[in-house]
Coordinates of C-alpha atoms in Angstrom, one line a residue:
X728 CA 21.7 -18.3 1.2
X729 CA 19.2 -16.4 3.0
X730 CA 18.9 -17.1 6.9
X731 CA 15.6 -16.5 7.4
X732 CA 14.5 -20.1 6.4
X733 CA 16.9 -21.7 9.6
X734 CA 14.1 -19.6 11.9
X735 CA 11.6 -22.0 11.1
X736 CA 13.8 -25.3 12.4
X737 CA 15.5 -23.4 15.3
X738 CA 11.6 -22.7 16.5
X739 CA 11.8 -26.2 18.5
X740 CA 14.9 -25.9 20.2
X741 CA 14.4 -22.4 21.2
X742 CA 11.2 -23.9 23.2
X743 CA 13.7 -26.3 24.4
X744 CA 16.2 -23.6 26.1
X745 CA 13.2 -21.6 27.4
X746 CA 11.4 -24.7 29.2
X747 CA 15.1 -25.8 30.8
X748 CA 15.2 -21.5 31.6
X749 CA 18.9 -21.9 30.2
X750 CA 19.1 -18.2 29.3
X751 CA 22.7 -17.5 28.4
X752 CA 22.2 -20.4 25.6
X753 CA 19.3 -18.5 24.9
X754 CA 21.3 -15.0 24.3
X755 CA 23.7 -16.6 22.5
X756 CA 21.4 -17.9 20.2
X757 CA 19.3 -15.5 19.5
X758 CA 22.5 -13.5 19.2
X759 CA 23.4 -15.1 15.8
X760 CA 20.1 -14.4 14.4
X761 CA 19.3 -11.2 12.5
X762 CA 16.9 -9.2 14.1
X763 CA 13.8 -9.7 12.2
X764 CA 14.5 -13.4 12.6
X765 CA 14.1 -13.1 15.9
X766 CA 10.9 -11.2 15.4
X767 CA 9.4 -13.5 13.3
X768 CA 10.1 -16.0 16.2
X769 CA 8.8 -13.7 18.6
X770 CA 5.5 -14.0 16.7
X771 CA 5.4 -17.8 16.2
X772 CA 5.9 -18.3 20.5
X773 CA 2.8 -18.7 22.4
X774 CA 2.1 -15.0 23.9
X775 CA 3.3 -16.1 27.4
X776 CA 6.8 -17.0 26.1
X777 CA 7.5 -13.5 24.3
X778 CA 8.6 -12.1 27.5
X779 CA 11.5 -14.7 28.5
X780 CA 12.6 -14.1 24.8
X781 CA 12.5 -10.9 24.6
X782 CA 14.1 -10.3 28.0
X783 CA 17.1 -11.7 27.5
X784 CA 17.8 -10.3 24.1
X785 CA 20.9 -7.9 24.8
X786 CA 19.5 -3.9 25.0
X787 CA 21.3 -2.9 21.6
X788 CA 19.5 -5.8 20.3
X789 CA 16.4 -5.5 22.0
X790 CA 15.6 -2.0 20.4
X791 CA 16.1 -3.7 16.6
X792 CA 14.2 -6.6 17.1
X793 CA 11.1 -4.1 18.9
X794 CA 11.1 -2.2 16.1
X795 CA 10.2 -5.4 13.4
X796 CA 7.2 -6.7 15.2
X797 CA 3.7 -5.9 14.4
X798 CA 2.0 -3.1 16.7
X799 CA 0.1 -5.8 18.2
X800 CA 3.0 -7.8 19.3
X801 CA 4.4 -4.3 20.6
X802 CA 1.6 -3.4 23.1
X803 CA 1.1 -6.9 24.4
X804 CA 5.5 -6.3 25.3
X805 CA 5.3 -2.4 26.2
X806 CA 2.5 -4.1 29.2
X807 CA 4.6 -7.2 30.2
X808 CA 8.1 -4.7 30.3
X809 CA 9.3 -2.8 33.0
X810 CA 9.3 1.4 32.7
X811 CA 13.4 0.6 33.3
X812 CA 13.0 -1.7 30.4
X813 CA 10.7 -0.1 28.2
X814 CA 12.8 3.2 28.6
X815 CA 15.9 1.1 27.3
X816 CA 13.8 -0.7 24.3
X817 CA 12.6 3.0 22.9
X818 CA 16.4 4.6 23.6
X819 CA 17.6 1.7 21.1
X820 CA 14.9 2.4 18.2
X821 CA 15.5 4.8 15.4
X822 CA 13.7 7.7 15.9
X823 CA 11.1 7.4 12.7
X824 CA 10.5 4.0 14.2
X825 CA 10.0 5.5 17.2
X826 CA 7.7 8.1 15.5
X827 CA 5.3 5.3 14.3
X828 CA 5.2 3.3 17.4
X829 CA 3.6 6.2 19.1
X830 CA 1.3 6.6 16.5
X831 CA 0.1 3.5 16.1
X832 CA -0.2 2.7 20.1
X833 CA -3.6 3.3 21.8
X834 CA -3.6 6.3 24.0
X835 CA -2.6 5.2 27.3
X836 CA -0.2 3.3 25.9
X837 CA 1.6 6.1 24.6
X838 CA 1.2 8.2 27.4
X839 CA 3.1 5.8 29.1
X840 CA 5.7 5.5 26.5
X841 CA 6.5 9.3 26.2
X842 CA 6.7 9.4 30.0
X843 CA 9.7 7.1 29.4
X844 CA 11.6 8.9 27.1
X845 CA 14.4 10.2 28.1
X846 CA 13.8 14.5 27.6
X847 CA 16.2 14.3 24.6
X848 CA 14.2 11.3 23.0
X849 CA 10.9 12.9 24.0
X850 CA 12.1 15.9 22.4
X851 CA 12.7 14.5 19.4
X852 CA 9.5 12.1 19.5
X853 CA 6.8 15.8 19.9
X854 CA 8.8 17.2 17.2
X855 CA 8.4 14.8 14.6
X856 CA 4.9 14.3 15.6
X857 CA 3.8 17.4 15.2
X858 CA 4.2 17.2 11.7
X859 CA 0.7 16.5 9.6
X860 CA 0.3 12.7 9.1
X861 CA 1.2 11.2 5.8
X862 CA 4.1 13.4 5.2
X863 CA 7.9 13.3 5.0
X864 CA 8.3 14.9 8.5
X865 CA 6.6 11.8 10.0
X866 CA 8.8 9.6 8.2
X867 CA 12.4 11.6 8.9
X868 CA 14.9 10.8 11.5
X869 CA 17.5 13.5 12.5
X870 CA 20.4 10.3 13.4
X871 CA 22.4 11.7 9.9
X872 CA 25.8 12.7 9.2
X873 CA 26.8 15.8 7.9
X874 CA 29.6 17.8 6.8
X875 CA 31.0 21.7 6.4
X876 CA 31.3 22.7 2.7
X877 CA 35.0 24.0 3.7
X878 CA 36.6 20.8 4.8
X879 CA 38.8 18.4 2.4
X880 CA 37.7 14.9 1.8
X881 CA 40.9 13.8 4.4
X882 CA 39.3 15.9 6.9
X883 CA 35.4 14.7 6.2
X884 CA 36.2 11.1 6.6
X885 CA 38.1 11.6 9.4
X886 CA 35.1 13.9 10.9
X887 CA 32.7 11.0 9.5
X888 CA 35.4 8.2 12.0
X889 CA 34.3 10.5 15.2
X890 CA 30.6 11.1 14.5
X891 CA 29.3 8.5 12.3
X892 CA 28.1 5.4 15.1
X893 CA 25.1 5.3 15.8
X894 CA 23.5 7.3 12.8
X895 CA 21.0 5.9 10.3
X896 CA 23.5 5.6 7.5
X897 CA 26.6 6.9 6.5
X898 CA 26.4 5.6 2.9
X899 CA 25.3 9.3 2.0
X900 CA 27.1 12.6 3.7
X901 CA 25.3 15.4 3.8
X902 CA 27.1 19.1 3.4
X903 CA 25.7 21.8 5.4
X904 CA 26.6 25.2 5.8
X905 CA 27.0 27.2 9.5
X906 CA 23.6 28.2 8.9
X907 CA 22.4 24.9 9.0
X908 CA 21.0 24.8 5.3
X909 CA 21.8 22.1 3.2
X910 CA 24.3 23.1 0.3
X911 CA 24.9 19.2 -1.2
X912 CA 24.7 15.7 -0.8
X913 CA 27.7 13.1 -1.3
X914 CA 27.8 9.4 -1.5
X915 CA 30.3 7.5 0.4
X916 CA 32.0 6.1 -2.0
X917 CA 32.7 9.1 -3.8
X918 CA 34.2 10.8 -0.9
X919 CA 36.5 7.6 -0.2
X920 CA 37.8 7.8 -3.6
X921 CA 38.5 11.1 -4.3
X922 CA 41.6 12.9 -3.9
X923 CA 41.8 13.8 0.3
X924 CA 43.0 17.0 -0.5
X925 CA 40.4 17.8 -2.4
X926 CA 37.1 20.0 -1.1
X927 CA 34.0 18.4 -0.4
X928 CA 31.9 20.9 -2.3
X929 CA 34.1 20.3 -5.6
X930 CA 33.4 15.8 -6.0
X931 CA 31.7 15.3 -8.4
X932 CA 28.5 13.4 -7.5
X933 CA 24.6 12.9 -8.6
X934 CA 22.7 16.2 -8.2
X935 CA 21.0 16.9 -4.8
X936 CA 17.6 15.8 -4.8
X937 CA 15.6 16.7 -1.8
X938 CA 12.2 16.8 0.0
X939 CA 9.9 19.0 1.7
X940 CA 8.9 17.9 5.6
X941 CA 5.7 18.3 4.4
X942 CA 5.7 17.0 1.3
X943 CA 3.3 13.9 1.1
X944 CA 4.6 10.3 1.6
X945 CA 3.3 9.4 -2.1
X946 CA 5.5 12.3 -3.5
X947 CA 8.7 10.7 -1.2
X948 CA 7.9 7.0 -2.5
X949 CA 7.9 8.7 -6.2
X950 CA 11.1 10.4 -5.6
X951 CA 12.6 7.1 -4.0
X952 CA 11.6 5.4 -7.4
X953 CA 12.3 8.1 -9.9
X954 CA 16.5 9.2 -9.0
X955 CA 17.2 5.8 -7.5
X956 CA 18.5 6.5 -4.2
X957 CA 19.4 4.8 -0.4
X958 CA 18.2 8.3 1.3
X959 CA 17.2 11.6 0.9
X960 CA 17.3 14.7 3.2
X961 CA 14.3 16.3 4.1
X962 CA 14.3 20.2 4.7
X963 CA 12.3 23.1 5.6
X964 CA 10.9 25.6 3.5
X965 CA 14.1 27.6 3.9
X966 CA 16.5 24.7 2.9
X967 CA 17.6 24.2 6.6
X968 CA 18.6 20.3 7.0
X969 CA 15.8 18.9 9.3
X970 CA 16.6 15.0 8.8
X971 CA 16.7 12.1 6.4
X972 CA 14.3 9.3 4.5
X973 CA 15.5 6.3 4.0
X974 CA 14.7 3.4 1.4
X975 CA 13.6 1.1 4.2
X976 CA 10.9 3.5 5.6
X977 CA 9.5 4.3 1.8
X978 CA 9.6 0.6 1.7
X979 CA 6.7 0.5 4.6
X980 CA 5.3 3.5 2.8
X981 CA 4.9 1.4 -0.5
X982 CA 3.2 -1.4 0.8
X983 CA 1.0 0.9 2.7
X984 CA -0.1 2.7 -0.4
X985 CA -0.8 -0.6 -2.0
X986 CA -2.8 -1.8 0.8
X987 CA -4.8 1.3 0.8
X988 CA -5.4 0.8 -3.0
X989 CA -6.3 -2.3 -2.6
X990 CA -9.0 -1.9 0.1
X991 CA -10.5 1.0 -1.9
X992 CA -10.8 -1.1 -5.1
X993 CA -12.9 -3.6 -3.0
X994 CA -15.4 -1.0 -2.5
X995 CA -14.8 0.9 1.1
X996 CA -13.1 3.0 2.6
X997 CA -9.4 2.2 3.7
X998 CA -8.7 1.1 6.8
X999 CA -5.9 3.2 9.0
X1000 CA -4.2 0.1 10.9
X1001 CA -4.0 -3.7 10.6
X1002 CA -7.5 -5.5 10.5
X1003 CA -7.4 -7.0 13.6
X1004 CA -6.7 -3.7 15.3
X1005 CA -9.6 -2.3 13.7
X1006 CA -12.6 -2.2 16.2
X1007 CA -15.8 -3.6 14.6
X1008 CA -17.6 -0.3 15.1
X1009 CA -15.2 1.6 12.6
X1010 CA -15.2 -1.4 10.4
X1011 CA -18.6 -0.8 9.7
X1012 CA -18.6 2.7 9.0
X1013 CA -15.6 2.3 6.6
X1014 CA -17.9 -0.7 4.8
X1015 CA -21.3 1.1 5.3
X1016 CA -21.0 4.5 3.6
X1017 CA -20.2 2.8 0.1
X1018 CA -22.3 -0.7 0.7
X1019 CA -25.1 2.2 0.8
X1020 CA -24.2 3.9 -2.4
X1021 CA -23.7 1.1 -3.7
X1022 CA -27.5 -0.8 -2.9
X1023 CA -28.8 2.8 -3.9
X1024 CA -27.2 2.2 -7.4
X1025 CA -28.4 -1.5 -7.3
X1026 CA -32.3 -0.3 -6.8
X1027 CA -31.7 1.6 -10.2
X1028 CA -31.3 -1.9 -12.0
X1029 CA -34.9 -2.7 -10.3
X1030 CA -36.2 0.5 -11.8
X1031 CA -34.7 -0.1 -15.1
X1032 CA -36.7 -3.9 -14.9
X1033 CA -40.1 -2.8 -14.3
X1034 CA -39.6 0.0 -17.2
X1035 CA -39.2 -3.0 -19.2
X1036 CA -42.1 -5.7 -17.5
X1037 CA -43.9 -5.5 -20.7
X1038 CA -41.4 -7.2 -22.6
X1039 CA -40.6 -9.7 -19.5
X1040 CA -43.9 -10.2 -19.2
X1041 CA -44.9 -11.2 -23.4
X1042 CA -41.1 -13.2 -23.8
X1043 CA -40.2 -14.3 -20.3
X1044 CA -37.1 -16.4 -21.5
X1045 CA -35.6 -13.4 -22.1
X1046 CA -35.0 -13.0 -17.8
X1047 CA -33.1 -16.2 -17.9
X1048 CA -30.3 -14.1 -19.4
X1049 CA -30.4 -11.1 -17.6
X1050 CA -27.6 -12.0 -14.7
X1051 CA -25.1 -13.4 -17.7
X1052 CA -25.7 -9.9 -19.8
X1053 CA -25.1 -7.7 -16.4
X1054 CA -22.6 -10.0 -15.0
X1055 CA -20.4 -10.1 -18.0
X1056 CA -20.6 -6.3 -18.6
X1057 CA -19.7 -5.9 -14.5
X1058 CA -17.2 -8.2 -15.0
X1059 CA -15.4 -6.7 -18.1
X1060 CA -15.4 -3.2 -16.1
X1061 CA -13.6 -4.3 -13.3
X1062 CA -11.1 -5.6 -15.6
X1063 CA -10.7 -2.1 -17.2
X1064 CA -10.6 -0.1 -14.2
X1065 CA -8.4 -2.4 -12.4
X1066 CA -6.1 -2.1 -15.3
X1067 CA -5.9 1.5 -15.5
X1068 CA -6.3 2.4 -12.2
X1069 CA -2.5 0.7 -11.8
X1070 CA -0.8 1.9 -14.4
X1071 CA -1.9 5.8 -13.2
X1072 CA -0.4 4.6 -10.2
X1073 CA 2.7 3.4 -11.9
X1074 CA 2.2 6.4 -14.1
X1075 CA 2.5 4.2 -17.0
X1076 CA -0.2 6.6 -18.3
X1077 CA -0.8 10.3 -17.9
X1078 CA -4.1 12.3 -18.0
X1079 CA -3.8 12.7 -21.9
X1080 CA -3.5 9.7 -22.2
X1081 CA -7.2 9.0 -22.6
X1082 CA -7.9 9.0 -25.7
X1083 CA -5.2 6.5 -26.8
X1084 CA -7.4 4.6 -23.9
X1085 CA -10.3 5.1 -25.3
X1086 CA -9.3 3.7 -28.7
X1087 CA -8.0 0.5 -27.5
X1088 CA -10.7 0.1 -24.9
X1089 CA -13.2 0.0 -28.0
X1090 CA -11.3 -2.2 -29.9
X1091 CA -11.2 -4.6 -27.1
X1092 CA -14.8 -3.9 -25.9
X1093 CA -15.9 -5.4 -29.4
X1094 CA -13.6 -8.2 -29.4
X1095 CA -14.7 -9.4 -25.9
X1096 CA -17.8 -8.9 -26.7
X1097 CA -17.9 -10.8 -29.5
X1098 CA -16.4 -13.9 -28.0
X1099 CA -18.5 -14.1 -25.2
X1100 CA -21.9 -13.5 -27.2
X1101 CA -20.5 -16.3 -29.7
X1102 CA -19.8 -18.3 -26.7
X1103 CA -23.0 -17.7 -25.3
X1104 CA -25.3 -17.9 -28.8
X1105 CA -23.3 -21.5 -29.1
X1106 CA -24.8 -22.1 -26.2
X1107 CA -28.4 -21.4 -26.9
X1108 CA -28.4 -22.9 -29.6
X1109 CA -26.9 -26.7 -28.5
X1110 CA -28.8 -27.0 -25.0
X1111 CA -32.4 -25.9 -27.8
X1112 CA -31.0 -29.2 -29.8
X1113 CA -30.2 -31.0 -27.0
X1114 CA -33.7 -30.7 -25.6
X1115 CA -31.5 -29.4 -22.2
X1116 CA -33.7 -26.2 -22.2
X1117 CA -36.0 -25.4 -25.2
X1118 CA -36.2 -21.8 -25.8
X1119 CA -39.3 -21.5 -28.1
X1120 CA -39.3 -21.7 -31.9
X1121 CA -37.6 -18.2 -32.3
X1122 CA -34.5 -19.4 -30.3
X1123 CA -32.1 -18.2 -32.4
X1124 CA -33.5 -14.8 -32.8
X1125 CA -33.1 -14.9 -28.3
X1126 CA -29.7 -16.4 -29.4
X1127 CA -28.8 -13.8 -31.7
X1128 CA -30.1 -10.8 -29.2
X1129 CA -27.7 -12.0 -26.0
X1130 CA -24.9 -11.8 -28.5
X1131 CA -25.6 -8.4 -29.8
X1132 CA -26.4 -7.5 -26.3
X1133 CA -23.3 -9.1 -25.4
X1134 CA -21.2 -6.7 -27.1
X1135 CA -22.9 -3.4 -26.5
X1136 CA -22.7 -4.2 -22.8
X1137 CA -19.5 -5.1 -22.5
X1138 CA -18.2 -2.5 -24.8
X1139 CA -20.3 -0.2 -22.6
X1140 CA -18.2 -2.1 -19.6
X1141 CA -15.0 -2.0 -20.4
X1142 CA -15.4 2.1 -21.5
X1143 CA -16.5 3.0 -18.5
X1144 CA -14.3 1.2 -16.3
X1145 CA -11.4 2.6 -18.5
X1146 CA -12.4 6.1 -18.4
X1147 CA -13.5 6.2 -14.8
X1148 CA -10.2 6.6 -13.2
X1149 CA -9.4 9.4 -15.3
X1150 CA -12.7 11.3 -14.8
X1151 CA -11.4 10.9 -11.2
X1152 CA -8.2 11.9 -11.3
X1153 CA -9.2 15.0 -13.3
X1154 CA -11.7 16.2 -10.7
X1155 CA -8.5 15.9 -7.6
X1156 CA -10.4 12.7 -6.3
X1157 CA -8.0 9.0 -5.9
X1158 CA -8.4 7.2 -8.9
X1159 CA -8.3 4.0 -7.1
X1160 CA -12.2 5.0 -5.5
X1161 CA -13.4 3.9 -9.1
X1162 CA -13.9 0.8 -7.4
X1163 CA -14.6 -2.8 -9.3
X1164 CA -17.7 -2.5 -7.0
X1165 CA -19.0 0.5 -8.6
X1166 CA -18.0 0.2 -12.2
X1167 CA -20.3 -3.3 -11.5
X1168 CA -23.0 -1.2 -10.1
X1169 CA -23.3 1.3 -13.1
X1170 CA -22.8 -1.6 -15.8
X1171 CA -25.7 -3.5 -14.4
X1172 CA -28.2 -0.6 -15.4
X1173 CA -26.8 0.5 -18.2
X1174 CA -26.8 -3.4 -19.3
X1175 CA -29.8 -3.8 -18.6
X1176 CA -31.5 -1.1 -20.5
X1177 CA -28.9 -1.9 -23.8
X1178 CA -30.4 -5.8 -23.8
X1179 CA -33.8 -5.0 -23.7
X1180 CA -33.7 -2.4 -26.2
X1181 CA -31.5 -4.9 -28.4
X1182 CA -34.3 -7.3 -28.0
X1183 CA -37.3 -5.1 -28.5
X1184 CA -35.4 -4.0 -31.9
X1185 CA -34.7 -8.0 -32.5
X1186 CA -37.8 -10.0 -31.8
X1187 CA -40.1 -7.6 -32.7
X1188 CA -42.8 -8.6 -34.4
X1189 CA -42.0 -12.2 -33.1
X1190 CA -41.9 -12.7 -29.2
X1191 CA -42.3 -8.7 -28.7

């Protein structure tokens, strides 16, 4: 059964112990929790509590529990902690963690948290940070275990006993040579069950799969995915061993690509930290550059009306259907590129794929299309015999003009949306800036300019 739904109960009583200050009862109860537990009760306290929880939180614990709360939560500690005690909160945290936390801290709070580094840590923190942003180096830690490719498996597991506390993981071994390149990679479990007199280089295991420091943190969270694995080893350009990736970091990395996805599909630029960190002065310029473009597209669809005031002008019922026709056409777009744009990501389709795309998207353009101008002809028709809205003596012909129109746009609608991405993806550019915004925003002309051409052919002779 999973702990984390006791947090919620203990909430009260933890209130309890901090109002009576009983803080041993208070260490030995957080003691018992997991550490993100005790960050998600962290969170819940009022911000004046945090520190009295926090505080007494044993220092191994301390640097675990630091490390799950949101950056937020982090500055608002690093400023009620002591140097003594924020020195001991950053010696406990892996170093990626670490990484991150400096990162994502505003300036003079970081200044202040290298300056309490110890010079190994602070060592350590400059190096990885002086890898580009975004790439494996960023994400490494160099707390790993390795092995040289001349000892037996006896004589690694024994080596594993002296050196392994205190490293990331020890679920995979790495075997390096004296020049400090990396020669192979060994789970564990293989080493444990293989015969100890046997060398480390001859167990047979999965081959080595390994990344670049500056490989980008997409290609690691499609490595992670692809050969199934707990870690990897990340290495320089000459195969020396510079540290290792594990699946809890590409895990961050995931949901940060998703969120970065999902910001762009709503038409902006994505934002580099959580919203609320986000000043409103750079919230604006990621929202204002593609608001812009996309207003400029909108003042096409004004264009496209007055090339077509005539024909408003001599049938006006026909502007009572313009937002359904542009609507429905944005509408079926988004669908498309939403679609597609997600399985690129989950490279469910590749680049020559398109045309496979493309046939399907017609196919279902035209269905779609169909059903909604049926729905929408249905319509007409029952409100003119209903005396809801009477739409002239030629309503059938306006009838029989939204659903033709119907289809073309959102046949027009759902190709474009589908065959955006890749157009996008061809040229180099994120697939996922093919927002639902502005597939909307070139339906809406395009629709336009299909229903009144539809209706001139239609009602001419009648209402045109």
């Amino acid at each position: 059964m999973i702990e984390t739904v006791e947090t919620v109960s203990v909430g009260d009583e933890l209130r309890e112990l901090i109002r009576q200050q009983s803080w041993n009862q208070l260490r030995d109860r957080l003691t018992d929790m997991h550490p993100s537990d005790v960050a998600d009760l962290i969170i819940a306290l009022p911000r004046e509590e945090e520190g009295f929880v926090f505080r007494v939180l044993p220092r191994d614990e301390a640097g675990e529990v630091f490390s799950y709360l949101p950056p937020d939560h982090q500055e608002g500690l690093i400023e009620s902690l002591s140097n003594e005690q924020v020195r001991n909160v950053l010696a406990e945290m892996n170093p990626d963690d670490r990484t991150r936390l400096l990162e994502e801290m505003p300036a003079e709070v970081t200044r202040r948290l290298l300056t309490a580094l110890s010079p190994e840590d602070l060592k350590n923190a400059r190096w990885l940070l002086g890898y580009p942003e975004d790439t494996a180096g960023r994400y490494m830690t160099p707390r790993y275990v390795t092995v040289q490719p001349e000892m037996t498996a006896r004589e690694a597991l024994d080596h594993i006993r002296r050196t392994g506390p205190g490293k990331e993981t020890v679920n995979v071994v790495y075997i390096v040579d004296q020049r400090g390149r990396l020669v192979e990679d060994i789970r564990l479990s293989s080493l444990v069950l293989a015969d100890p007199a046997s060398k480390v280089v001859d167990i047979d295991d999965p081959p080595l799969v390994k990344m670049n420091a500056t490989d980008d943190r997409e290609e690691v969270l499609k490595a992670f995915e692809k050969y199934d694995r707990l870690a990897l080893p990340v290495t320089d350009a000459d195969g020396h061993m510079l540290g290792i990736i594990t699946v809890d970091d590409v895990l961050d990395v995931a949901e940060q690509e998703a969120t970065e996805d999902i910001q762009k599909l709503g038409g902006m630029e994505a934002l580099d930290a959580p919203y609320l960190q986000v000043n409103v002065l750079s919230m604006i310029k990621k929202r204002a550059g593609w608001l812009s473009a996309l207003f400029l597209g909108e003042m096409l669809t004004a264009t496209a009306m007055s090339h077509f005031e005539k024909e408003i002008a001599r049938a006006v019922v026909l502007a009572l259907f313009v937002p359904l026709i542009i609507s429905s056409g944005g509408n079926s777009g988004s669908q498309a590129t939403s679609l597609i744009i997600r399985a690129l990501a989950l490279r469910e389709l590749r680049l020559r794929d398109w045309f496979r795309v493309f046939g399907r998207e017609i196919l279902s353009g035209l269905a779609l299309g169909s059903l909604l101008g049926f729905i929408g002809f249905i319509r007409i028709v029952l409100w003119e015999k209903l005396g809801i809205t009477p739409y002239g003596p030629h309503y059938l012909l306006v009838a029989l003009t939204v659903w033709v129109s119907l289809i073309g746009v959102v046949l027009f609608g759902t190709l474009a949306g589908s065959m955006l991405p890749f157009i996008l993806r061809k040229l180099g550019f994120d697939p996922a800036t093919a927002s639902a915004p502005f597939v909307a925003t070139l339906v809406d002309v395009t629709g336009l300019c299909i229903y009144f051409i539809v209706a001139s052919m239609i009602l001419r002779g009648t209402l045109l």
